[in-house]
Structures are given as C-alpha cells and as structure tokens.
C-alpha cells in the first residue's frame, strides 16, 4: 500500500527557494499580487511556477529543510508561536496539499525527477557502533551520501561520510568516485585548511571516509550575529571574517587546489574566528600535471556561479571547468552575502532568469541591499565580481591582499530595538501598578498565585526590578503583590489548573515554583530587601511548614531538588544581619533533603542507564546536581562523595553542535537524539550548572562545558520568548557566563537575545503576567540587564544577599 504523503515524512524538494518578496527586483514585484511581508516559493529546476505565501506559511514550510512529518512540523511551529497545534493543523491542511501538488514538498527519498526529495533519514542507526566508535546522530543526508557524528574514546569526535545505498539495494558508482576524489584532496591538504582525513575504506559494502570533526558554525550563522549587532565593532568582526575566508582560499590556491563548491555552508567558522573549508567532492587541481584527480563535473549553488559558467549554461554548452578567476568571483559573492545578508544582485526567480542576471548584471551596492555603505570594500568586491575574468584580481592572493588593506569607516552604534525593551518593561510596570489591569482585573487563568504563573512571580519580578533601579516605590509594589499572594493561598485557583496539567498529582504540593512554599519564600526575600525582620520570620516559618507536603519525585521544578534549591536561595537571603532569625531549622531541613536526595541518586546506576528519563535542569540530573551545588556552596556543607562522578557522567552525554554543545532532551530512547536550547530541558540550563561546578571545584573542563552550552544557547534558532523555554532564559544563561568569566561578549549576546525577544512578542496570551511562561520574564530580564553584574535568574540563582548586593537603599 502506498503511504499517504500527508502522513509520511516530508522534505523540501531539491532547489526550492523561499525568498522574501521584499528582496525581489521591482519588476518582479509589480507582476505578482503580494504583500510586503510575503514570501515567494520557487524551484530553479521545476517547470511549475512560483507561489506567494505569507510569513507564517514560510516559517512552517522552512521546517521541512529537515525530514519531518506534518504533525511534527506543526507542533514545532505551534510551540514557537504559542498556538494550539490542533488549530494550526486544521488550518494548514490545504496549504500542505498545495505544496505537495506543486512539488515543493515531497515524501522523503520517494519518487523521481521533479518530485525527488533529498532523503534525510540515514541508514546507520544512532546508537549503533561502526569503526569502533558510537554513532551519535545524523548530521546530513543527501541522495547518495550520509554524514554521521561519531564518538570515540576520551571525548574525541569524528565524522563518517558514507555512500548511501540506492532504493534497489545497489550502490551508485559515481558516489564512490566522488568519495575517493575527496579523500585524495583531504589527504593532500593534511588538515588545517580542511578537516584531516582519518580513514577510508568500505563498510558493509559501502565506501566511506572518516574525517576530523570541526567545531564550527557555517559562515552564514557566524556572520548573522555581527550584522544583527551593528556598529563599528561588528564591522571589524565581519571584515576579519571576510579577510580570513579570502586568505584561506588564497592559501588553498597556492597549494594548487580549487575548492569548486563555494557557498556559506562549506565554510566553517570556529570559536576563535578561524575558518575551515569542508566538502572537497568536486575540488580540482590547478596544474594539469598534478597527481590529484580531476572531477568529472562541476558543483555549486547557482547564487555563486561565475558569469562564464552562467553564459555556458545559457548557451547549452558543457559547464566550464572551475578556475581561479571563477572561484574568486564566487568567494566575492560569498563575502558580499556574509556582510550584507543578501546576494550581490536581486536575482529573478527561475533558472534561466537567474543565469541571465549572473551573466549580465553588475553587483548592487551595500546601500541597495539595506546595509551601510562601505566604499573601500565595495570597490574590491566589485572588481572580483567583474563579468570578465581578466578584469578581476590577477589571483586569489591579490584579492586577499586587497581585502587585508581595507579599513572600517566610522559607524555609529545602532540600537534600533533597545526602545522595544524599555517599552516592554514600562508596559509590565504599568500592568502591575495598583491601578493597572493585573491589579484591578486579577490574574487569570489559574494558577493565579504561584511563582511560576501567578502573583508570587509578579512580586519576585518586581523585586528584581526594584533592586536594579534602587527604587523604594517598586519595592513597596513588590511587597503589595507578595501580600496579595499570601492572602490568596487558600483560593481554589491559586496553584493548579487541570487544563494545563498543573495538578497536585503531577507537580506535588511542596515545590516552591508551584505551591505555597514559594509564596512564603518570596515574602521572606522581599522582607529582607525591605529590612523587615518580622516579615522574614513569618516567611521562613511558612516555607518550612509548606515544604513538609508531598513532593513529586526528585527534580528541580516539582520534586525534592526544588525544595533544596529553595532552601539555598532563602539561606542566602536570610543569613546576613537578622539576630531574630533562627536558621537552624532551615539548615536542618536542607541537610535532610540533601541526604534523602543523594540516597536516591547513589542507588541509581550510571546516568545513561538509570531509570530517569531527563538529563536537563528542570526535570533531571542537571537539576539534581545544580541544587546540590547551590546548597553546599551557601550552607558550607561538604559535597556528596559521588558528585564529581555524576558530573563526569553528565559531561559524557554532551553532543557537539556547530560551535556549541547540546545534551539529549530525553535518555533511553532509540533513534536520533532530540535537543533544545531552552532552560527547562536544553543547553542553556547547563551553563548555570557548569559555571557553578567550575567555581566550586576548579576543574577546567567544567568551564569548557559551560562555554559550549553558552555557544549553543546563543546560536540556536528557536525563537520562543519565555524564561522557561526561550530567549529570556537563554539570555540569563549568557549573563551567568559573563559574570563568571568577565568576557563582555557574553553580555552583548545576552542583550541581543533580549532584543530579539522584544521583537518577537509571541508569548502565550493567556499568561502575559507569568514570570516563567509569559512576557513578564522578559521585562524582568530587561531590568537585570541594566545592572548585569548583579543580575540573577529569578528563583534559580541566589540573589546575592550574602554579598550585600540585594538591597534598596
């Protein structure tokens, strides 16, 4: 039976382009009915025409750059937009049908000719062992090859590139030739310019290469940061990247090699800014007498074709061989794209039209492409992009020399989105004011009172803002909200809501995030800031009584670790300067929770095999260890003997991803590991763990792990806004690394994530006031960014009372 294409895994067809209408030439826009924010979908090799879709449809369609079912794509899209997946699926059904009928979406690996997709599911299973190494995950799959990340002993990684078996069970001879071709060039280069060749041969009858793993992001990702940042410093960074790429290609040419496939995905930028080239499957020797092989055909992406190749294609002639002058043109086009975010010309849709543009049109200016003008650089690029090879620089080295002489003109630091953050914070303060809608109309829906969703979270957020601004009026407002939460403790809607699966059975009755214990903890912390001893005393007593209720498991947000972390945060806040308080019961309670937690942990096998599904901060091992480290640090309690062993086991689960590190979302499941970037289950939660472990234990590897998690938190594409799962939590993680290292780049990146969140404005409409699940968390972050050296993630990091930082004077 033929599977229903709407339920089968789908992928974008070969050559599909999703282009903003705003980037089309004026003459193209006038011929189509479209809005300014629409997108054009086209396929260069297709006979069918282009289609115009809206921005949301374009985002949904872009989910199929990797193999996914419609249901998977809809869930990811709905989660990012905070929409109901069922509603999205119902409304999008005709759109998917249309995309399939037009050949833009196709079943993965199914069909031929115009409806053939790039298959994306590999034939080597994640978790299996090959060549004495473990297969961690699939990196890339195309029609004839598969690429996998391998893990070897002592934290070493490599890449397996292997021939893909055709559907009829046979191999394709040109694939073997290309792999052998690439192996010859990698062996000749010996690393440095390109990954080292580690091995080659046959595996189960399939030809393969094993290649050095390079920890880097593609050039498009690396350049986007600095274009988004703007200003003179960003231009210096972009120029250095352009100079490094040009010099890399110049060195390659001096070694007698043409890469033959220039595009952003084939240039990797490492953490230190150095660059490496990948994919030498169509590389070519410059000298005809070279011992290196000559490729049977040309490769490349049309955007980076040189005019001479475009003219040959238009004339129906064979492709021109790769040349130094042609590659110079391609590299100049690449640099133009990296520095402006747009191609050097408004290419028309359709293969013939695009080739004509390449062959005949001069490059646009930076200003034409929406970037600041840069005359000196544009002159150099214009020469390298000349239509005639003889008019370009005499060599790639000469082009690199010209770029090396370019300087950066003065540019004012642009911060066009900073007002958005101020407006967001002002809106939150207006909403929370006594006459504001949150105060007058009340917080709905339930839960209305918890730290996570309700009035206790509003009180805590207002306290953060008051502390950063040293504002007594805001401190009084925080106290008002804290007392409101105390008065609401017995309300039926205070802590639970069955519709969002927040029930006593699921979250327990003692977690500070979801129960009265958090309300009392916030009251005590606010009282400390206000120098109110009786409020501290009452809050502490209420907390100790509330945490005697049942907890739900071990984890940090609903289980015993949440009580331990809450006790640590309270001990930090209450320790200095209050002789009325007896902290002995709090210390005793924390030590008791710690002992019970570690009795449970010590009874577990190695993390990878233990019957605990999640490794992350909110619900798993990272949270257990983080809460333990915080309690032991603040209470001066010795660390459990098994701490470093468990940290080592968790570290071993790290997965390289571009310049960063991921950890699996869940453990013990077969198939490809699923990862995320958010605080609750993703990379950014690990930043806090590893910086704390590094501070307490001094192990250098822990700082490396923190940096890797921060890189992933920074570069991940997800755009959810919230503290729990999105940009706000990721920004707090980068702030944490900034405070730990004093590297201001992480502060700048935290601000960039916050501004990105302010632009998004896609938080759940039901809970705009929620500290962890709504827009309010981003508003609190905005205030924390005003005093970043004191910034702490609310009710996750201690606020610094023991250091005297958390006071309103």
JSON list of C-alpha atoms in Angstrom, two decimals, residues 502-606:
[
{"chain": "A", "resi": 502, "resn": "UNK", "atom": "CA", "xyz": [-0.63, 21.50, 36.66]},
{"chain": "A", "resi": 503, "resn": "UNK", "atom": "CA", "xyz": [-2.23, 19.27, 39.30]},
{"chain": "A", "resi": 504, "resn": "UNK", "atom": "CA", "xyz": [-1.18, 18.01, 42.77]},
{"chain": "A", "resi": 505, "resn": "UNK", "atom": "CA", "xyz": [-0.61, 14.58, 41.25]},
{"chain": "A", "resi": 506, "resn": "UNK", "atom": "CA", "xyz": [1.82, 15.98, 38.66]},
{"chain": "A", "resi": 507, "resn": "UNK", "atom": "CA", "xyz": [3.62, 18.85, 40.43]},
{"chain": "A", "resi": 508, "resn": "UNK", "atom": "CA", "xyz": [3.16, 17.80, 44.04]},
{"chain": "A", "resi": 509, "resn": "UNK", "atom": "CA", "xyz": [2.31, 20.13, 46.91]},
{"chain": "A", "resi": 510, "resn": "UNK", "atom": "CA", "xyz": [5.68, 21.42, 48.10]},
{"chain": "A", "resi": 511, "resn": "UNK", "atom": "CA", "xyz": [7.62, 22.79, 45.10]},
{"chain": "A", "resi": 512, "resn": "UNK", "atom": "CA", "xyz": [8.40, 26.50, 45.53]},
{"chain": "A", "resi": 513, "resn": "UNK", "atom": "CA", "xyz": [7.57, 27.02, 41.86]},
{"chain": "A", "resi": 514, "resn": "UNK", "atom": "CA", "xyz": [4.04, 25.58, 42.15]},
{"chain": "A", "resi": 515, "resn": "UNK", "atom": "CA", "xyz": [2.90, 25.68, 45.80]},
{"chain": "A", "resi": 516, "resn": "UNK", "atom": "CA", "xyz": [2.53, 27.84, 48.92]},
{"chain": "A", "resi": 517, "resn": "UNK", "atom": "CA", "xyz": [6.18, 27.24, 49.84]},
{"chain": "A", "resi": 518, "resn": "UNK", "atom": "CA", "xyz": [7.20, 29.56, 47.00]},
{"chain": "A", "resi": 519, "resn": "UNK", "atom": "CA", "xyz": [4.79, 32.26, 48.12]},
{"chain": "A", "resi": 520, "resn": "UNK", "atom": "CA", "xyz": [6.31, 32.21, 51.61]},
{"chain": "A", "resi": 521, "resn": "UNK", "atom": "CA", "xyz": [9.84, 32.16, 50.21]},
{"chain": "A", "resi": 522, "resn": "UNK", "atom": "CA", "xyz": [9.14, 35.25, 48.09]},
{"chain": "A", "resi": 523, "resn": "UNK", "atom": "CA", "xyz": [7.60, 37.02, 51.10]},
{"chain": "A", "resi": 524, "resn": "UNK", "atom": "CA", "xyz": [10.77, 36.35, 53.13]},
{"chain": "A", "resi": 525, "resn": "UNK", "atom": "CA", "xyz": [13.04, 37.58, 50.33]},
{"chain": "A", "resi": 526, "resn": "UNK", "atom": "CA", "xyz": [11.01, 40.75, 49.79]},
{"chain": "A", "resi": 527, "resn": "UNK", "atom": "CA", "xyz": [11.08, 41.35, 53.54]},
{"chain": "A", "resi": 528, "resn": "UNK", "atom": "CA", "xyz": [14.87, 41.06, 53.53]},
{"chain": "A", "resi": 529, "resn": "UNK", "atom": "CA", "xyz": [15.15, 43.73, 50.83]},
{"chain": "A", "resi": 530, "resn": "UNK", "atom": "CA", "xyz": [12.79, 45.94, 52.86]},
{"chain": "A", "resi": 531, "resn": "UNK", "atom": "CA", "xyz": [14.69, 45.28, 56.12]},
{"chain": "A", "resi": 532, "resn": "UNK", "atom": "CA", "xyz": [11.51, 43.90, 57.74]},
{"chain": "A", "resi": 533, "resn": "UNK", "atom": "CA", "xyz": [12.56, 41.24, 60.32]},
{"chain": "A", "resi": 534, "resn": "UNK", "atom": "CA", "xyz": [9.03, 40.10, 61.16]},
{"chain": "A", "resi": 535, "resn": "UNK", "atom": "CA", "xyz": [8.28, 39.52, 57.50]},
{"chain": "A", "resi": 536, "resn": "UNK", "atom": "CA", "xyz": [11.43, 37.43, 57.22]},
{"chain": "A", "resi": 537, "resn": "UNK", "atom": "CA", "xyz": [10.44, 35.40, 60.26]},
{"chain": "A", "resi": 538, "resn": "UNK", "atom": "CA", "xyz": [6.91, 34.76, 59.02]},
{"chain": "A", "resi": 539, "resn": "UNK", "atom": "CA", "xyz": [8.09, 33.90, 55.51]},
{"chain": "A", "resi": 540, "resn": "UNK", "atom": "CA", "xyz": [10.66, 31.43, 56.80]},
{"chain": "A", "resi": 541, "resn": "UNK", "atom": "CA", "xyz": [8.14, 29.75, 59.11]},
{"chain": "A", "resi": 542, "resn": "UNK", "atom": "CA", "xyz": [5.63, 29.49, 56.29]},
{"chain": "A", "resi": 543, "resn": "UNK", "atom": "CA", "xyz": [8.21, 27.98, 53.95]},
{"chain": "A", "resi": 544, "resn": "UNK", "atom": "CA", "xyz": [9.32, 25.34, 56.43]},
{"chain": "A", "resi": 545, "resn": "UNK", "atom": "CA", "xyz": [5.74, 24.31, 57.11]},
{"chain": "A", "resi": 546, "resn": "UNK", "atom": "CA", "xyz": [4.78, 24.23, 53.41]},
{"chain": "A", "resi": 547, "resn": "UNK", "atom": "CA", "xyz": [7.68, 22.05, 52.29]},
{"chain": "A", "resi": 548, "resn": "UNK", "atom": "CA", "xyz": [6.51, 19.28, 54.61]},
{"chain": "A", "resi": 549, "resn": "UNK", "atom": "CA", "xyz": [3.86, 18.48, 51.98]},
{"chain": "A", "resi": 550, "resn": "UNK", "atom": "CA", "xyz": [4.48, 15.66, 49.46]},
{"chain": "A", "resi": 551, "resn": "UNK", "atom": "CA", "xyz": [6.98, 16.32, 46.65]},
{"chain": "A", "resi": 552, "resn": "UNK", "atom": "CA", "xyz": [6.78, 14.87, 43.17]},
{"chain": "A", "resi": 553, "resn": "UNK", "atom": "CA", "xyz": [9.96, 12.89, 42.58]},
{"chain": "A", "resi": 554, "resn": "UNK", "atom": "CA", "xyz": [13.48, 14.29, 42.63]},
{"chain": "A", "resi": 555, "resn": "UNK", "atom": "CA", "xyz": [13.52, 17.07, 40.06]},
{"chain": "A", "resi": 556, "resn": "UNK", "atom": "CA", "xyz": [14.27, 20.75, 40.37]},
{"chain": "A", "resi": 557, "resn": "UNK", "atom": "CA", "xyz": [10.90, 22.24, 39.47]},
{"chain": "A", "resi": 558, "resn": "UNK", "atom": "CA", "xyz": [8.44, 19.86, 41.12]},
{"chain": "A", "resi": 559, "resn": "UNK", "atom": "CA", "xyz": [10.46, 17.47, 43.30]},
{"chain": "A", "resi": 560, "resn": "UNK", "atom": "CA", "xyz": [12.88, 17.32, 46.20]},
{"chain": "A", "resi": 561, "resn": "UNK", "atom": "CA", "xyz": [15.58, 19.28, 44.39]},
{"chain": "A", "resi": 562, "resn": "UNK", "atom": "CA", "xyz": [13.20, 22.24, 44.19]},
{"chain": "A", "resi": 563, "resn": "UNK", "atom": "CA", "xyz": [12.95, 22.26, 47.99]},
{"chain": "A", "resi": 564, "resn": "UNK", "atom": "CA", "xyz": [16.74, 22.07, 48.30]},
{"chain": "A", "resi": 565, "resn": "UNK", "atom": "CA", "xyz": [17.24, 24.95, 45.86]},
{"chain": "A", "resi": 566, "resn": "UNK", "atom": "CA", "xyz": [14.53, 26.99, 47.59]},
{"chain": "A", "resi": 567, "resn": "UNK", "atom": "CA", "xyz": [16.24, 26.43, 50.92]},
{"chain": "A", "resi": 568, "resn": "UNK", "atom": "CA", "xyz": [19.57, 27.56, 49.44]},
{"chain": "A", "resi": 569, "resn": "UNK", "atom": "CA", "xyz": [18.04, 30.74, 48.00]},
{"chain": "A", "resi": 570, "resn": "UNK", "atom": "CA", "xyz": [16.37, 31.51, 51.33]},
{"chain": "A", "resi": 571, "resn": "UNK", "atom": "CA", "xyz": [19.55, 30.82, 53.31]},
{"chain": "A", "resi": 572, "resn": "UNK", "atom": "CA", "xyz": [21.42, 33.25, 51.06]},
{"chain": "A", "resi": 573, "resn": "UNK", "atom": "CA", "xyz": [18.74, 35.90, 51.63]},
{"chain": "A", "resi": 574, "resn": "UNK", "atom": "CA", "xyz": [18.25, 35.44, 55.37]},
{"chain": "A", "resi": 575, "resn": "UNK", "atom": "CA", "xyz": [21.78, 34.83, 56.64]},
{"chain": "A", "resi": 576, "resn": "UNK", "atom": "CA", "xyz": [23.12, 38.38, 56.99]},
{"chain": "A", "resi": 577, "resn": "UNK", "atom": "CA", "xyz": [22.20, 40.69, 59.85]},
{"chain": "A", "resi": 578, "resn": "UNK", "atom": "CA", "xyz": [18.99, 39.37, 61.45]},
{"chain": "A", "resi": 579, "resn": "UNK", "atom": "CA", "xyz": [19.56, 38.17, 65.01]},
{"chain": "A", "resi": 580, "resn": "UNK", "atom": "CA", "xyz": [15.84, 37.37, 65.42]},
{"chain": "A", "resi": 581, "resn": "UNK", "atom": "CA", "xyz": [16.02, 34.53, 62.96]},
{"chain": "A", "resi": 582, "resn": "UNK", "atom": "CA", "xyz": [16.97, 31.01, 63.95]},
{"chain": "A", "resi": 583, "resn": "UNK", "atom": "CA", "xyz": [18.24, 29.50, 60.71]},
{"chain": "A", "resi": 584, "resn": "UNK", "atom": "CA", "xyz": [18.94, 26.14, 62.35]},
{"chain": "A", "resi": 585, "resn": "UNK", "atom": "CA", "xyz": [15.62, 24.60, 61.21]},
{"chain": "A", "resi": 586, "resn": "UNK", "atom": "CA", "xyz": [16.26, 25.79, 57.64]},
{"chain": "A", "resi": 587, "resn": "UNK", "atom": "CA", "xyz": [19.76, 24.32, 57.63]},
{"chain": "A", "resi": 588, "resn": "UNK", "atom": "CA", "xyz": [18.44, 21.11, 59.17]},
{"chain": "A", "resi": 589, "resn": "UNK", "atom": "CA", "xyz": [15.70, 20.87, 56.57]},
{"chain": "A", "resi": 590, "resn": "UNK", "atom": "CA", "xyz": [18.15, 21.48, 53.71]},
{"chain": "A", "resi": 591, "resn": "UNK", "atom": "CA", "xyz": [20.61, 18.89, 55.01]},
{"chain": "A", "resi": 592, "resn": "UNK", "atom": "CA", "xyz": [17.79, 16.37, 55.40]},
{"chain": "A", "resi": 593, "resn": "UNK", "atom": "CA", "xyz": [16.57, 16.92, 51.84]},
{"chain": "A", "resi": 594, "resn": "UNK", "atom": "CA", "xyz": [20.16, 16.68, 50.58]},
{"chain": "A", "resi": 595, "resn": "UNK", "atom": "CA", "xyz": [20.69, 13.36, 52.37]},
{"chain": "A", "resi": 596, "resn": "UNK", "atom": "CA", "xyz": [17.46, 11.88, 51.03]},
{"chain": "A", "resi": 597, "resn": "UNK", "atom": "CA", "xyz": [18.15, 13.15, 47.53]},
{"chain": "A", "resi": 598, "resn": "UNK", "atom": "CA", "xyz": [21.59, 11.58, 47.46]},
{"chain": "A", "resi": 599, "resn": "UNK", "atom": "CA", "xyz": [20.39, 8.32, 48.94]},
{"chain": "A", "resi": 600, "resn": "UNK", "atom": "CA", "xyz": [18.17, 8.12, 45.86]},
{"chain": "A", "resi": 601, "resn": "UNK", "atom": "CA", "xyz": [20.94, 9.26, 43.50]},
{"chain": "A", "resi": 602, "resn": "UNK", "atom": "CA", "xyz": [23.50, 6.83, 44.90]},
{"chain": "A", "resi": 603, "resn": "UNK", "atom": "CA", "xyz": [21.05, 3.98, 44.39]},
{"chain": "A", "resi": 604, "resn": "UNK", "atom": "CA", "xyz": [20.91, 4.73, 40.66]},
{"chain": "A", "resi": 605, "resn": "UNK", "atom": "CA", "xyz": [23.15, 3.20, 38.03]},
{"chain": "A", "resi": 606, "resn": "UNK", "atom": "CA", "xyz": [25.19, 5.32, 35.62]}
]
